[in-house]
Coordinates of C-alpha atoms in Angstrom, one line a residue:
T847 CA 0.0 0.0 0.0
T848 CA 2.9 2.4 0.4
G849 CA 5.3 1.2 -2.3
I850 CA 9.0 1.1 -1.5
N851 CA 10.5 4.4 -2.7
F852 CA 13.9 4.5 -0.9
F853 CA 14.5 8.2 -1.8
T854 CA 11.3 9.6 -0.3
P855 CA 10.1 7.2 2.4
P856 CA 6.4 7.7 3.4
S857 CA 5.7 9.4 6.7
G858 CA 5.4 6.8 9.4
G859 CA 7.5 4.4 7.4
F860 CA 6.7 1.6 4.9
S861 CA 3.6 -0.4 5.5
N862 CA 3.7 -3.9 6.9
D863 CA 2.3 -5.5 3.7
C864 CA 5.0 -3.8 1.7
L865 CA 7.8 -5.0 4.0
E866 CA 6.2 -8.5 4.0
A867 CA 6.3 -8.6 0.2
I868 CA 10.1 -8.3 0.2
R869 CA 11.0 -10.1 3.5
A870 CA 12.5 -13.6 3.6
D871 CA 12.4 -15.4 6.9
L872 CA 15.0 -18.0 6.3
K873 CA 14.7 -21.2 8.3
N874 CA 17.5 -23.6 7.8
R875 CA 16.9 -26.7 9.9
S876 CA 19.5 -29.3 11.0
K877 CA 19.1 -32.4 13.1
F878 CA 22.0 -34.5 14.5
R879 CA 21.6 -37.7 16.5
Q880 CA 24.5 -39.4 18.1
T881 CA 24.4 -42.7 19.9
I882 CA 27.4 -43.9 21.9
V883 CA 27.8 -47.1 23.9
E884 CA 31.2 -47.9 25.3
G885 CA 33.0 -50.0 27.9
N886 CA 36.5 -49.6 29.3
L887 CA 38.6 -51.7 31.7
Q888 CA 42.1 -50.9 33.0
G889 CA 44.4 -52.1 35.8
G890 CA 47.5 -54.0 36.6
L891 CA 48.3 -57.5 35.2
I892 CA 51.6 -58.7 36.7
D893 CA 54.6 -57.3 38.6
L894 CA 57.8 -57.2 36.6
P895 CA 61.3 -56.6 37.9
A896 CA 61.0 -52.9 36.8
G897 CA 57.5 -52.3 37.9
Q898 CA 53.9 -53.3 37.3
L899 CA 52.7 -54.2 33.8
R900 CA 49.4 -52.3 33.3
F901 CA 46.7 -52.6 30.6
A902 CA 43.7 -50.8 29.2
L903 CA 41.0 -52.5 27.1
G904 CA 37.9 -51.0 25.6
A905 CA 35.1 -51.3 23.0
S906 CA 32.6 -48.8 21.7
Y907 CA 29.8 -48.4 19.2
R908 CA 28.9 -45.0 17.7
E909 CA 26.1 -43.8 15.4
M910 CA 26.0 -40.4 13.7
D911 CA 22.8 -39.5 11.8
Y912 CA 22.6 -36.0 10.3
Q913 CA 20.1 -34.1 8.2
F914 CA 20.2 -30.6 6.9
L915 CA 17.2 -28.9 5.3
N916 CA 17.6 -25.6 3.5
D917 CA 15.0 -22.8 3.4
T918 CA 13.2 -23.0 0.1
L919 CA 14.6 -19.7 -0.9
T920 CA 18.1 -21.1 -0.6
T921 CA 17.5 -24.4 -2.2
Q922 CA 18.3 -24.3 -5.9
G923 CA 15.3 -24.4 -8.2
R924 CA 12.6 -24.1 -5.4
S925 CA 11.8 -20.4 -5.5
Y926 CA 11.5 -17.8 -8.2
L927 CA 12.6 -15.1 -5.8
D928 CA 16.2 -13.7 -5.8
Q929 CA 18.7 -15.3 -3.4
A930 CA 19.1 -13.6 -0.1
L931 CA 22.2 -11.4 0.1
G932 CA 25.2 -13.3 1.4
I933 CA 23.6 -16.8 1.2
Y934 CA 24.8 -19.1 -1.6
P935 CA 22.6 -21.7 -3.3
S936 CA 22.8 -25.1 -1.8
G937 CA 20.9 -28.4 -1.5
D938 CA 19.5 -30.5 1.3
A939 CA 21.9 -33.1 2.7
S940 CA 21.7 -36.1 4.9
G941 CA 24.0 -38.9 5.9
F942 CA 24.5 -41.8 8.4
I943 CA 27.7 -43.4 9.7
D944 CA 28.1 -46.1 12.4
V945 CA 31.4 -47.5 13.7
K946 CA 32.4 -50.4 15.9
E947 CA 35.8 -50.1 17.7
L948 CA 38.0 -52.3 19.9
Y949 CA 41.2 -51.1 21.4
G950 CA 44.0 -52.2 23.8
E951 CA 47.1 -50.7 25.4
L952 CA 50.0 -51.9 27.5
L953 CA 52.3 -49.9 29.7
I954 CA 55.4 -52.0 30.0
P955 CA 58.1 -51.2 32.6
V956 CA 61.3 -52.5 30.9
L957 CA 64.2 -51.3 33.1
A958 CA 64.5 -49.4 36.4
D959 CA 67.1 -48.3 38.9
I960 CA 70.2 -49.2 37.0
P961 CA 73.1 -46.9 36.0
F962 CA 71.9 -44.2 33.6
I963 CA 68.3 -45.6 33.6
Q964 CA 66.1 -44.5 36.5
E965 CA 63.0 -45.7 34.5
F966 CA 62.5 -47.0 31.0
N967 CA 58.9 -47.7 29.9
L968 CA 57.2 -48.6 26.7
E969 CA 53.6 -47.8 25.8
I970 CA 52.1 -50.0 23.1
G971 CA 48.6 -49.7 21.7
G972 CA 46.3 -50.6 18.9
R973 CA 42.8 -49.9 17.7
M974 CA 40.5 -51.6 15.1
S975 CA 37.6 -49.4 13.8
D976 CA 34.9 -50.8 11.5
Y977 CA 33.1 -48.0 9.6
S978 CA 29.9 -48.6 7.8
T979 CA 31.1 -46.3 5.0
T980 CA 34.8 -47.2 4.5
G981 CA 35.3 -50.5 6.2
V982 CA 38.0 -51.5 8.7
S983 CA 40.9 -49.2 9.8
Y984 CA 43.8 -50.2 12.0
T985 CA 45.8 -47.7 14.1
Y986 CA 48.7 -48.4 16.4
K987 CA 51.5 -46.8 18.4
I988 CA 54.7 -47.5 20.2
L989 CA 56.1 -44.9 22.5
G990 CA 59.1 -44.8 24.8
D991 CA 59.8 -42.9 28.0
W992 CA 63.4 -42.9 29.5
S993 CA 64.1 -41.1 32.8
V994 CA 67.9 -40.8 33.1
T995 CA 67.8 -39.0 36.4
D996 CA 65.3 -37.0 38.4
W997 CA 66.0 -34.0 36.1
L998 CA 66.5 -35.5 32.6
R999 CA 64.0 -37.5 30.6
F1000 CA 63.8 -38.5 27.0
R1001 CA 60.6 -39.4 25.1
G1002 CA 59.5 -40.3 21.6
G1003 CA 57.9 -42.9 19.4
Y1004 CA 55.9 -43.8 16.4
N1005 CA 52.1 -43.5 15.7
R1006 CA 50.0 -44.6 12.8
A1007 CA 46.7 -42.7 12.6
E1008 CA 43.7 -42.9 10.2
R1009 CA 40.9 -40.5 9.7
A1010 CA 37.7 -41.7 8.0
P1011 CA 35.8 -39.2 6.0
N1012 CA 33.0 -37.4 7.9
I1013 CA 29.4 -36.9 6.9
G1014 CA 30.0 -33.6 5.1
E1015 CA 32.8 -35.0 3.0
L1016 CA 30.8 -38.0 2.0
F1017 CA 27.3 -36.7 1.6
L1018 CA 27.4 -32.9 1.1
A1019 CA 24.8 -31.8 -1.5
A1020 CA 25.9 -29.5 -4.2
Q1021 CA 26.4 -26.0 -2.8
Q1022 CA 28.0 -22.8 -4.0
T1023 CA 30.9 -21.7 -1.9
F1024 CA 33.2 -18.7 -1.7
G1025 CA 36.9 -19.4 -2.3
F1026 CA 40.0 -18.6 -4.2
N1027 CA 41.5 -19.4 -7.5
N1028 CA 45.0 -20.2 -6.6
V1029 CA 46.5 -20.4 -10.1
G1030 CA 44.5 -17.8 -12.0
D1031 CA 43.2 -18.5 -15.5
V1032 CA 45.6 -20.9 -17.2
C1033 CA 43.9 -20.2 -20.6
S1034 CA 45.6 -16.7 -20.6
R1035 CA 48.8 -16.4 -22.6
L1036 CA 50.4 -14.6 -19.7
N1037 CA 49.6 -17.0 -16.9
P1038 CA 52.9 -18.2 -15.4
S1039 CA 51.8 -21.8 -14.6
R1040 CA 53.7 -24.7 -16.2
F1041 CA 50.5 -26.1 -17.7
S1042 CA 49.1 -22.8 -19.1
A1043 CA 48.7 -21.3 -22.5
N1044 CA 51.8 -19.2 -21.9
P1045 CA 54.6 -20.3 -24.3
G1046 CA 57.2 -18.8 -22.0
T1047 CA 56.3 -20.9 -18.9
N1048 CA 54.5 -24.0 -20.2
A1049 CA 56.6 -27.1 -19.5
G1050 CA 56.2 -28.1 -23.2
G1051 CA 57.2 -24.7 -24.5
A1052 CA 55.3 -23.1 -27.4
A1053 CA 53.9 -26.4 -28.6
G1054 CA 52.6 -27.3 -25.2
A1055 CA 51.1 -23.8 -24.8
A1056 CA 49.3 -24.1 -28.1
Q1057 CA 47.8 -27.5 -27.1
V1058 CA 46.5 -25.9 -23.9
E1059 CA 45.0 -23.0 -25.8
A1060 CA 43.3 -25.4 -28.2
V1061 CA 41.6 -27.1 -25.3
C1062 CA 40.6 -23.7 -23.9
R1063 CA 39.1 -22.7 -27.3
S1064 CA 37.2 -25.9 -27.5
L1065 CA 35.6 -25.2 -24.1
M1066 CA 34.9 -21.6 -25.1
N1067 CA 33.2 -22.6 -28.3
A1068 CA 30.8 -24.7 -26.3
A1069 CA 29.9 -21.5 -24.3
G1070 CA 29.3 -19.1 -27.2
P1071 CA 30.0 -18.6 -30.9
N1072 CA 32.4 -15.7 -30.3
A1073 CA 33.6 -16.5 -26.8
A1074 CA 37.1 -17.5 -27.9
G1075 CA 37.4 -14.4 -30.1
Q1076 CA 36.5 -12.0 -27.3
Y1077 CA 38.8 -13.7 -24.9
Y1078 CA 41.9 -13.7 -27.1
A1079 CA 41.2 -10.4 -28.8
I1080 CA 43.9 -7.7 -28.4
G1081 CA 43.4 -6.3 -24.9
G1082 CA 41.2 -9.2 -23.9
P1083 CA 41.8 -11.3 -20.8
G1084 CA 43.7 -13.9 -22.8
T1085 CA 46.4 -11.4 -23.7
T1086 CA 46.5 -9.3 -20.5
D1087 CA 45.7 -11.4 -17.5
S1088 CA 48.9 -12.5 -15.6
S1089 CA 47.3 -13.0 -12.2
T1090 CA 47.7 -16.1 -10.2
F1091 CA 45.1 -15.4 -7.6
G1092 CA 41.5 -14.4 -7.5
F1093 CA 38.1 -14.9 -5.9
A1094 CA 35.9 -17.7 -7.1
F1095 CA 32.5 -19.3 -6.4
P1096 CA 33.1 -23.0 -6.9
T1097 CA 30.3 -25.5 -6.4
L1098 CA 31.3 -28.1 -3.9
V1099 CA 29.7 -31.6 -3.6
G1100 CA 30.5 -34.6 -1.4
N1101 CA 32.2 -37.7 -2.6
P1102 CA 30.8 -41.1 -1.3
N1103 CA 33.8 -43.0 -2.7
L1104 CA 36.4 -41.5 -0.3
T1105 CA 38.7 -43.7 1.8
P1106 CA 40.4 -42.9 5.1
E1107 CA 43.5 -40.8 5.1
K1108 CA 46.6 -42.2 6.8
A1109 CA 49.3 -40.4 8.9
D1110 CA 52.7 -41.7 10.2
T1111 CA 54.1 -39.6 13.0
W1112 CA 57.6 -39.8 14.5
T1113 CA 58.5 -37.8 17.6
A1114 CA 61.6 -37.4 19.7
G1115 CA 62.2 -35.1 22.6
L1116 CA 63.6 -34.4 26.0
V1117 CA 62.4 -32.8 29.2
I1118 CA 64.7 -31.0 31.7
N1119 CA 63.7 -30.2 35.3
S1120 CA 66.2 -28.1 37.2
P1121 CA 68.4 -30.2 39.4
L1122 CA 68.8 -27.3 41.8
T1123 CA 66.7 -27.2 44.9
S1124 CA 67.2 -23.5 45.6
G1125 CA 68.3 -20.3 43.8
P1126 CA 67.0 -18.4 40.8
L1127 CA 67.0 -21.5 38.5
S1128 CA 65.4 -24.0 40.9
R1129 CA 62.0 -23.7 39.2
L1130 CA 63.2 -23.9 35.7
R1131 CA 61.6 -26.5 33.4
A1132 CA 62.3 -26.9 29.7
S1133 CA 61.2 -29.3 26.9
I1134 CA 62.0 -29.7 23.2
D1135 CA 60.4 -32.1 20.8
F1136 CA 61.0 -32.9 17.2
Y1137 CA 58.1 -34.2 15.0
D1138 CA 57.9 -35.6 11.5
I1139 CA 54.4 -36.2 10.1
T1140 CA 53.6 -37.8 6.7
I1141 CA 50.0 -37.9 5.5
K1142 CA 48.9 -40.0 2.6
D1143 CA 45.6 -40.1 0.8
A1144 CA 44.7 -36.8 2.5
I1145 CA 41.1 -35.8 2.3
G1146 CA 40.4 -32.3 1.2
A1147 CA 38.2 -30.2 -1.1
Q1148 CA 39.9 -29.8 -4.4
T1149 CA 41.4 -26.4 -5.2
I1150 CA 40.6 -24.8 -8.6
G1151 CA 44.3 -25.2 -9.3
A1152 CA 44.2 -28.9 -8.8
V1153 CA 41.1 -29.3 -11.1
S1154 CA 42.8 -27.0 -13.7
Q1155 CA 46.0 -29.1 -13.7
Q1156 CA 44.0 -32.4 -14.1
C1157 CA 42.3 -30.8 -17.1
Y1158 CA 45.2 -29.0 -18.9
D1159 CA 48.3 -30.9 -17.8
P1160 CA 49.1 -33.7 -20.2
A1161 CA 50.6 -35.7 -17.3
F1162 CA 47.0 -36.1 -16.0
N1163 CA 45.0 -35.6 -19.3
P1164 CA 47.1 -37.1 -22.1
L1165 CA 44.4 -36.1 -24.6
V1166 CA 45.6 -32.5 -24.3
A1167 CA 48.6 -33.4 -26.5
T1168 CA 46.6 -35.3 -29.1
N1169 CA 42.9 -34.3 -29.3
A1170 CA 41.8 -30.9 -27.9
A1171 CA 38.1 -31.6 -28.3
A1172 CA 38.3 -35.0 -26.6
A1173 CA 40.4 -33.4 -23.8
A1174 CA 37.8 -30.7 -23.3
A1175 CA 35.2 -33.4 -22.9
S1176 CA 37.1 -35.2 -20.1
P1177 CA 35.6 -35.3 -16.6
F1178 CA 37.9 -32.7 -15.1
C1179 CA 37.6 -30.3 -18.0
R1180 CA 33.8 -30.5 -17.7
L1181 CA 34.3 -29.0 -14.2
L1182 CA 35.8 -25.9 -15.8
P1183 CA 33.2 -24.4 -18.1
R1184 CA 33.7 -21.0 -19.8
N1185 CA 31.2 -18.2 -20.0
A1186 CA 29.9 -16.4 -23.1
T1187 CA 32.9 -14.0 -23.1
G1188 CA 35.4 -16.8 -22.8
G1189 CA 36.2 -16.3 -19.1
L1190 CA 36.2 -19.0 -16.5
G1191 CA 32.7 -20.0 -15.4
N1192 CA 31.3 -21.7 -12.3
V1193 CA 33.9 -24.3 -11.3
G1194 CA 32.8 -27.7 -9.9
V1195 CA 34.9 -29.3 -7.1
T1196 CA 34.5 -32.2 -4.8
Y1197 CA 36.5 -33.9 -2.0
A1198 CA 39.3 -36.2 -3.0
N1199 CA 41.9 -38.6 -1.6
T1200 CA 44.7 -37.3 -3.8
G1201 CA 46.5 -35.1 -1.4
R1202 CA 49.9 -35.7 0.3
V1203 CA 51.4 -33.8 3.2
H1204 CA 54.7 -33.8 5.0
L1205 CA 55.3 -31.7 8.1
R1206 CA 58.5 -31.5 10.1
G1207 CA 59.4 -29.1 12.9
V1208 CA 60.4 -28.5 16.5
D1209 CA 58.3 -27.4 19.5
A1210 CA 60.0 -26.0 22.6
Q1211 CA 58.7 -24.7 25.9
I1212 CA 60.3 -23.0 28.9
D1213 CA 58.6 -22.5 32.3
W1214 CA 60.3 -20.5 35.1
G1215 CA 59.4 -18.8 38.4
M1216 CA 61.1 -16.9 41.1
D1217 CA 60.1 -15.2 44.3
I1218 CA 60.9 -11.5 44.0
G1219 CA 59.8 -9.0 46.7
P1220 CA 56.4 -9.8 48.1
G1221 CA 55.3 -11.8 45.1
T1222 CA 56.3 -14.3 42.4
L1223 CA 57.6 -13.6 38.9
T1224 CA 56.8 -16.2 36.3
L1225 CA 57.8 -16.8 32.7
N1226 CA 56.2 -19.2 30.1
S1227 CA 57.4 -19.3 26.5
V1228 CA 56.2 -21.7 23.8
L1229 CA 58.1 -21.7 20.5
N1230 CA 57.6 -23.5 17.2
Y1231 CA 60.0 -23.8 14.3
Q1232 CA 58.3 -25.2 11.1
M1233 CA 61.2 -26.8 9.2
D1234 CA 59.0 -28.3 6.5
F1235 CA 55.4 -27.7 5.4
E1236 CA 55.2 -29.7 2.2
S1237 CA 51.9 -30.4 0.3
S1238 CA 50.6 -31.6 -3.0
P1239 CA 46.9 -31.7 -4.0
L1240 CA 47.5 -34.5 -6.5
F1241 CA 49.1 -37.9 -7.0
P1242 CA 52.9 -38.4 -7.2
Q1243 CA 53.0 -36.9 -10.7
V1244 CA 53.1 -33.5 -8.9
P1245 CA 56.0 -33.3 -6.4
L1246 CA 55.5 -31.9 -2.9
V1247 CA 55.9 -28.1 -2.7
E1248 CA 57.5 -26.4 0.3
Y1249 CA 55.2 -23.8 1.9
S1250 CA 57.0 -23.1 5.2
G1251 CA 57.3 -19.4 5.6
T1252 CA 54.5 -18.6 3.1
T1253 CA 50.8 -17.9 3.3
G1254 CA 50.1 -21.6 2.7
P1255 CA 48.7 -23.7 -0.1
G1256 CA 45.0 -23.7 0.7
E1257 CA 44.7 -27.4 0.0
N1258 CA 44.4 -30.8 1.8
G1259 CA 42.5 -29.2 4.7
L1260 CA 45.7 -27.6 6.0
N1261 CA 45.6 -24.5 8.1
P1262 CA 46.8 -21.4 6.3
N1263 CA 49.9 -19.3 7.1
P1264 CA 52.6 -21.9 8.0
F1265 CA 54.9 -19.4 9.7
K1266 CA 58.6 -20.4 9.8
Y1267 CA 58.7 -19.2 13.4
R1268 CA 56.0 -18.6 16.0
G1269 CA 56.3 -17.7 19.6
L1270 CA 54.0 -17.0 22.6
T1271 CA 55.7 -15.6 25.7
T1272 CA 54.0 -14.6 28.9
L1273 CA 55.7 -12.7 31.7
G1274 CA 53.6 -12.4 34.9
Y1275 CA 53.8 -11.3 38.5
A1276 CA 51.4 -12.4 41.3
M1277 CA 51.2 -10.9 44.8
G1278 CA 48.5 -12.1 47.2
P1279 CA 45.2 -11.6 45.5
W1280 CA 46.7 -9.6 42.6
R1281 CA 48.1 -10.8 39.4
A1282 CA 49.3 -9.1 36.2
A1283 CA 50.9 -10.4 33.0
V1284 CA 52.2 -9.2 29.6
Q1285 CA 51.8 -11.5 26.7
W1286 CA 54.0 -11.3 23.5
Q1287 CA 52.9 -13.0 20.3
Y1288 CA 55.5 -13.2 17.5
Y1289 CA 54.9 -14.3 13.9
S1290 CA 57.8 -14.4 11.4
K1291 CA 57.4 -12.9 7.9
V1292 CA 55.5 -14.9 5.3
N1293 CA 55.8 -14.7 1.5
L1294 CA 53.3 -15.6 -1.2
P1295 CA 53.7 -19.1 -2.6
A1296 CA 55.4 -19.2 -6.1
P1297 CA 54.7 -18.3 -8.8
S1298 CA 52.9 -15.3 -7.3
I1299 CA 54.8 -12.0 -7.7
N1300 CA 52.8 -10.3 -5.0
V1301 CA 54.4 -8.9 -1.8
G1302 CA 54.1 -11.0 1.3
Y1303 CA 53.8 -9.9 5.0
P1304 CA 56.6 -8.7 7.3
S1305 CA 57.1 -10.2 10.8
Y1306 CA 54.5 -9.1 13.4
N1307 CA 54.7 -8.6 17.1
L1308 CA 51.6 -8.2 19.2
F1309 CA 51.5 -7.4 23.0
N1310 CA 48.5 -7.9 25.4
F1311 CA 48.1 -7.1 29.0
N1312 CA 45.9 -8.9 31.5
G1313 CA 45.4 -8.7 35.2
G1314 CA 43.1 -9.8 38.0
Y1315 CA 42.1 -9.3 41.6
Q1316 CA 40.5 -12.0 43.8
V1317 CA 38.2 -10.0 46.0
T1318 CA 36.9 -13.0 48.0
E1319 CA 37.0 -16.7 47.6
D1320 CA 33.9 -16.5 45.4
I1321 CA 34.4 -13.2 43.6
G1322 CA 37.2 -12.4 41.2
L1323 CA 37.8 -9.5 38.9
R1324 CA 39.7 -9.6 35.6
F1325 CA 40.8 -6.8 33.3
G1326 CA 43.1 -6.2 30.4
V1327 CA 44.2 -4.4 27.3
D1328 CA 44.4 -6.4 24.0
N1329 CA 46.8 -5.0 21.4
L1330 CA 48.5 -2.9 24.1
F1331 CA 50.4 -0.7 21.7
D1332 CA 47.6 -0.4 19.1
K1333 CA 49.7 -2.2 16.5
A1334 CA 48.2 -2.0 13.0
P1335 CA 48.3 -5.1 10.8
P1336 CA 50.7 -4.9 7.8
L1337 CA 49.2 -4.9 4.3
G1338 CA 50.3 -7.7 2.1
N1339 CA 49.4 -9.8 -1.0
F1340 CA 49.5 -6.7 -3.3
N1341 CA 51.0 -6.4 -6.7
P1342 CA 54.1 -4.1 -6.4
N1343 CA 54.2 -3.5 -10.2
V1344 CA 50.8 -1.7 -10.3
T1345 CA 51.5 2.0 -9.7
D1346 CA 49.0 4.9 -9.4
A1347 CA 49.6 5.8 -13.0
I1348 CA 48.7 2.2 -14.1
S1349 CA 45.6 2.2 -11.9
Q1350 CA 44.4 5.5 -13.4
T1351 CA 44.9 4.4 -17.0
T1352 CA 43.8 0.8 -16.9
G1353 CA 41.6 0.6 -13.8
Q1354 CA 43.7 -2.2 -12.4
L1355 CA 44.2 -2.0 -8.6
R1356 CA 47.2 -3.4 -6.8
G1357 CA 45.0 -5.2 -4.4
G1358 CA 46.2 -6.5 -1.0
G1359 CA 44.7 -7.5 2.3
F1360 CA 45.4 -8.5 5.9
L1361 CA 46.1 -11.8 7.7
T1362 CA 42.8 -11.4 9.6
G1363 CA 43.1 -14.8 11.3
V1364 CA 46.4 -14.0 12.9
H1365 CA 47.3 -10.3 12.8
D1366 CA 45.0 -8.1 14.8
T1367 CA 42.7 -5.9 12.7
N1368 CA 40.6 -4.5 15.6
G1369 CA 43.1 -2.2 17.3
R1370 CA 43.6 -1.5 21.0
R1371 CA 40.6 -2.5 23.2
F1372 CA 39.9 -2.8 26.9
Y1373 CA 37.9 -5.3 28.9
L1374 CA 36.7 -5.7 32.5
G1375 CA 34.9 -8.7 33.8
A1376 CA 34.0 -10.7 37.0
N1377 CA 33.8 -14.3 38.0
I1378 CA 31.2 -14.9 40.7
R1379 CA 30.5 -18.3 42.3
F1380 CA 27.1 -18.7 43.9

């Protein structure tokens, strides 16, 4: 009755019937039912010369039943209305998994109270898991713990782990997602990838680039009669686009044919407790541990780069070198449609077992305390050195790529930003009911993974302050300042070759952004709170 003229709103506001005509009350419904039945038994078996042999034994049964129903406005093909802003089209999904498990562990005292061996124990364990979706998985471990003296202990061992695919990875209905194109458009003659239409970077040289372009043209011809002509025209994307990064809206769907991923982990470390009973070092404790983790058949959503390589790289699609039309009709190329102007269309991706990962590094920790004045000064510092962070989204045809010290690969379900060095140090002082501490977070610089030419991010230091006062046994106050020095996050991931003059003449921006998951983008802020026990 009022209409919806935004420029001259009616007095009293828009009428309810007008607002109701444009409102969407979205109701996404999900239901998850989990049933767990388990039994565990542990205790001592026999006494050995070095101590008591102990055991643990258990069995369990688990069911997971999940259902997700979209609002009809969100479900593709159900409503003629436009999509709600910020919500991507998706489909209803459901799935069921049950698993039966049996496990056993032994703690074996091997040696004790002999020269150089105060205690030496072995921990051996195994587990059998029978999944209704992927069958039987076996995991096992053998760990050692060697106490040389009261103040020196060594530890380490081997562990085989398996992770079965979850309900989402198996049964996710097709849904549009927001992601990144980590290789750019390989159909461009300026794309730097080794499987692109760029004769200067293609592994096969000019001939290999021409074969890729022929596949691209075949896909473009299916999209429109002049799509290839527009794309490769002078000044078109095919002759000007050198980017290796961009936003994308891939359609992701579950894969019921997934198998468990497997990880082999080796660890070795030592723990030192101060042998002193008095003095400034009497409360010192330090540990350092080395780890080496190899993951095979890693489960992860395919990246656009992985799908592109399986389409355009002859190592994965041999038809690229012999028959462009047949190559374009292959399963992976069908996931990379082109639009009417030749550009990359809506990419289709799924979860796959093709990933491989190798992680190697060192964790260290120091704890220390000392009475100073009327209170106690404490120090805790946790450090990580990421020696290797290697990943490949595809089978052994593509070697592992080292990403340590970069913004990460965005594949195989790995966390982004594998910093070379990270540290978290807390210096505190407590006196009676009062306590105060300063926390220092350190992140080393990170670069953009090759072949990106964009600028990375410098090292970053962030300081926080926190304190508290215990008013009574039941009432405690806490207060603090996050980002104590109001440290601004550094800008990174921008193209240094794009100047203001280039932006003004071509409209191209240099881009850039922040590491919002790590660097602080909120600025200095204060808080005050209370814990009250009734």
